Amino acid sequence: MKIIPKSREAISGTGAVTPSLVKNVTELKKLPVRLKVQFDGSAVYVPENLMDKFVIRGGNPLLGTIRVSGAKNAALPAMAAAILTDETLVLENIPDVRDIQTERNLLVSMGAEVELGYGRAHHRTTISCRSLVNPEAAYELVKTMRASTLVLGPLVARMGRARVSLPGGCAIGARPIDLHIKGLEQLGATIRQEHGYIEASADRLRGGHIAFDKITVTGTEDLMMAAALAQGETLMENCAREPEVVDLAVLLNKMGAKIEGAGTSTIRIKGVSKLGGARHRIIPDRIEAGTFVIAAALTGGDLTITNCDPLHLNALLQKLEECGVTTTTTGDSIRVKNGHRLKAADMSTEEYPGFPTDMQAQYMALATQAEGTSIITENIFENRFMHAQELVRMGANIKVEGSRAIVRGHTPLSGAAVQCSDLRASASLVIAALVAEGETILDRVYHIDRGYERIEEKLRGANGQIRRIGEMLPKRTQVPAGVA
Ligand code: EPU
């Protein structure tokens, strides 16, 4: 059978395609699609992962050991840093998650050579941006991953121009990139906005003074990369202090940059004319680690989370102590042993070293099982409570009032069909399902695949009852426009 879909989007966008409508099987197999058998026995091609669900049965305590992967939010800027040099960058401890594949596609679309190896290759990626031909981040990629905007600074710095789609709205809030743009202007770039794209150009960026109006993680990273190749010195104030920012500065310095102060709110950068290749190991994912810490506390388990940095999780561990959860740490592991009842404690998200917004949803799942009322305040994003309504469907008592969620516990949770809305919301629902009575079916798990490496396998290895299933599609499948 010969199949050629009319466009990649026709299949990788939203729908399924029946084999008879496709004209070139060899081409189709290069796309992220899978052949699925429907209830009536006929087969259709569907976008890989889009249709997967988790089936979770609650009640088991998490026991044993879980190993944490590399930090997605450190790996993404590190991969973007490869743009700054024509030499090879070797990054280790890269997590096997969908956002990393998206970033690889982005770099490849610009002309980079990217090898991404997992398993025996020790989660390593080797990137060469020797010949970059197309300094552009297209809407198709930026809309699926906002961190694509991290290429803006490096592209202008190395190539003198960049065309990056504006990200638009997002499930957790507006998330503009005005501070990235303002910062680049401070470094001498000319910015135009047209047709939904930012076009930035500069012969050579020059050092400047950037005082961020608001703390921004990827903004700090983007401009730190741009300033590394600028002429002269840059002073950046009110910078993000996240460990991921520090990890990027360590990598850039290995490449020959001159950056001081990363991890504090003031960063000084002496621009250099050229950066070289380097080898770097990405830090462990503190949010993945924290997710397992909460899961263990909630299920009353005895779990050791290894390959993590407990110092990056101080705010979470302190809050959990207030909730009555005992943890013991070594240099690179956290043991959570919890046989006690959980106590309610108020929590407000803050920039690092405060309580991370990326742990707010998971904390809310815990709060549903704590005795008393917890007030959770979200200070970073304006719309990050999408999980609350799904938790309510499982039996939680949560009232959202603006940026506050009032959680009254403890209410028993029962399994239900629920939907993931974003990455961390998904994690919260997985955690809640682990203590719910009966079975939870979690839909749209492609959100969780963006940032958690095989979470179901890790949890199953620690006594969790969770499995991934592909959706049985309805009998009549809609054919996407352009395929027939
Ligand atoms: N903001 C602006 N203008 C800007 C940039 C940010 O107003 O130009 C605002 C945002 O709207 C938000 C606040 O500043 O209200 C903080 O946003 P920030 O820029 O720090 O977020 P980010 O860099 O886009 C990173 C992480 C997020 C994490 C936030 C906050 C990466 C790739 N993403 O996003 O991670 O929630 O910092 O810590 O590092 C996740 O992993 O699930 C995730 C969303």
Coordinates of N, CA and C in Angstrom, one line a residue, residues 58-64 291-304 324-326 335-342 366 369 431-432 434-436 462-463:
G58 N -6.1 3.1 43.2 CA -5.6 3.6 44.5 C -5.5 2.6 45.6
G59 N -4.7 3.0 46.7 CA -4.7 2.2 47.9 C -3.4 1.7 48.3
N60 N -2.4 1.6 47.3 CA -1.1 1.0 47.6 C -0.2 2.1 48.2
P61 N 0.5 1.8 49.3 CA 1.6 2.8 49.7 C 2.8 2.7 48.7
L62 N 3.4 3.8 48.4 CA 4.6 3.7 47.6 C 5.8 3.2 48.4
L63 N 6.5 2.2 47.9 CA 7.6 1.6 48.7 C 8.8 1.4 47.8
G64 N 10.0 1.4 48.4 CA 11.2 1.1 47.7 C 11.9 2.3 47.2
T291 N 7.5 15.7 43.3 CA 6.3 15.0 43.0 C 6.2 13.6 43.7
F292 N 7.4 12.9 43.6 CA 7.4 11.6 44.2 C 7.4 11.7 45.8
V293 N 8.0 12.8 46.3 CA 8.0 13.0 47.8 C 6.6 13.1 48.2
I294 N 5.8 13.9 47.5 CA 4.4 14.1 47.9 C 3.6 12.8 47.7
A295 N 3.9 12.1 46.6 CA 3.1 10.9 46.4 C 3.4 9.9 47.5
A296 N 4.6 9.8 48.0 CA 5.0 8.9 49.1 C 4.3 9.3 50.4
A297 N 4.3 10.6 50.6 CA 3.7 11.2 51.9 C 2.2 10.9 51.9
L298 N 1.6 11.1 50.7 CA 0.2 10.9 50.7 C -0.3 9.5 50.8
T299 N 0.5 8.5 50.2 CA 0.1 7.1 50.2 C 0.5 6.4 51.5
G300 N 1.2 7.2 52.4 CA 1.7 6.6 53.6 C 2.7 5.5 53.4
G301 N 3.6 5.8 52.4 CA 4.6 4.9 52.0 C 5.9 5.0 52.7
D302 N 6.9 4.2 52.2 CA 8.3 4.3 52.7 C 9.1 4.3 51.4
L303 N 9.4 5.5 50.9 CA 10.0 5.6 49.6 C 11.3 6.4 49.7
T304 N 12.3 5.9 49.0 CA 13.6 6.6 48.9 C 13.7 7.2 47.5
G324 N 3.3 17.4 59.0 CA 3.5 16.1 59.7 C 4.2 15.0 59.0
V325 N 4.9 15.4 57.9 CA 5.6 14.3 57.1 C 7.1 14.3 57.5
T326 N 7.5 13.1 57.8 CA 8.9 13.0 58.2 C 9.8 12.6 56.9
R335 N 14.4 10.2 51.9 CA 13.5 9.1 52.3 C 12.3 9.7 52.9
V336 N 11.2 9.2 52.4 CA 9.9 9.7 53.0 C 9.2 8.5 53.6
K337 N 9.0 8.6 54.9 CA 8.3 7.5 55.6 C 7.2 8.1 56.4
N338 N 6.0 7.8 56.0 CA 4.9 8.5 56.6 C 3.7 7.6 57.0
G339 N 3.6 7.4 58.3 CA 2.5 6.6 58.8 C 1.5 7.4 59.5
H340 N 1.8 8.7 59.6 CA 0.9 9.6 60.4 C -0.2 10.2 59.6
R341 N -1.1 10.8 60.3 CA -2.1 11.6 59.6 C -1.5 12.9 59.2
L342 N -2.0 13.4 58.1 CA -1.5 14.7 57.5 C -2.3 15.8 58.2
L366 N -2.3 16.7 48.0 CA -1.9 16.3 49.4 C -2.9 17.0 50.4
Q369 N -6.1 15.5 51.6 CA -6.1 14.4 52.6 C -5.6 14.8 53.9
I431 N -1.2 11.6 41.5 CA -1.0 11.5 42.9 C -2.3 11.2 43.7
A432 N -3.4 12.0 43.3 CA -4.7 11.9 43.9 C -5.2 10.5 43.7
L434 N -3.7 7.8 43.3 CA -3.0 6.7 44.0 C -3.6 6.5 45.4
V435 N -4.3 7.5 45.9 CA -5.0 7.3 47.2 C -6.5 7.2 47.1
A436 N -7.0 7.3 45.8 CA -8.5 7.3 45.7 C -9.0 5.8 45.8
A462 N 7.5 1.0 42.3 CA 7.5 1.4 43.7 C 6.1 1.0 44.3
N463 N 5.5 0.0 43.7 CA 4.2 -0.6 44.3 C 3.0 0.2 43.9

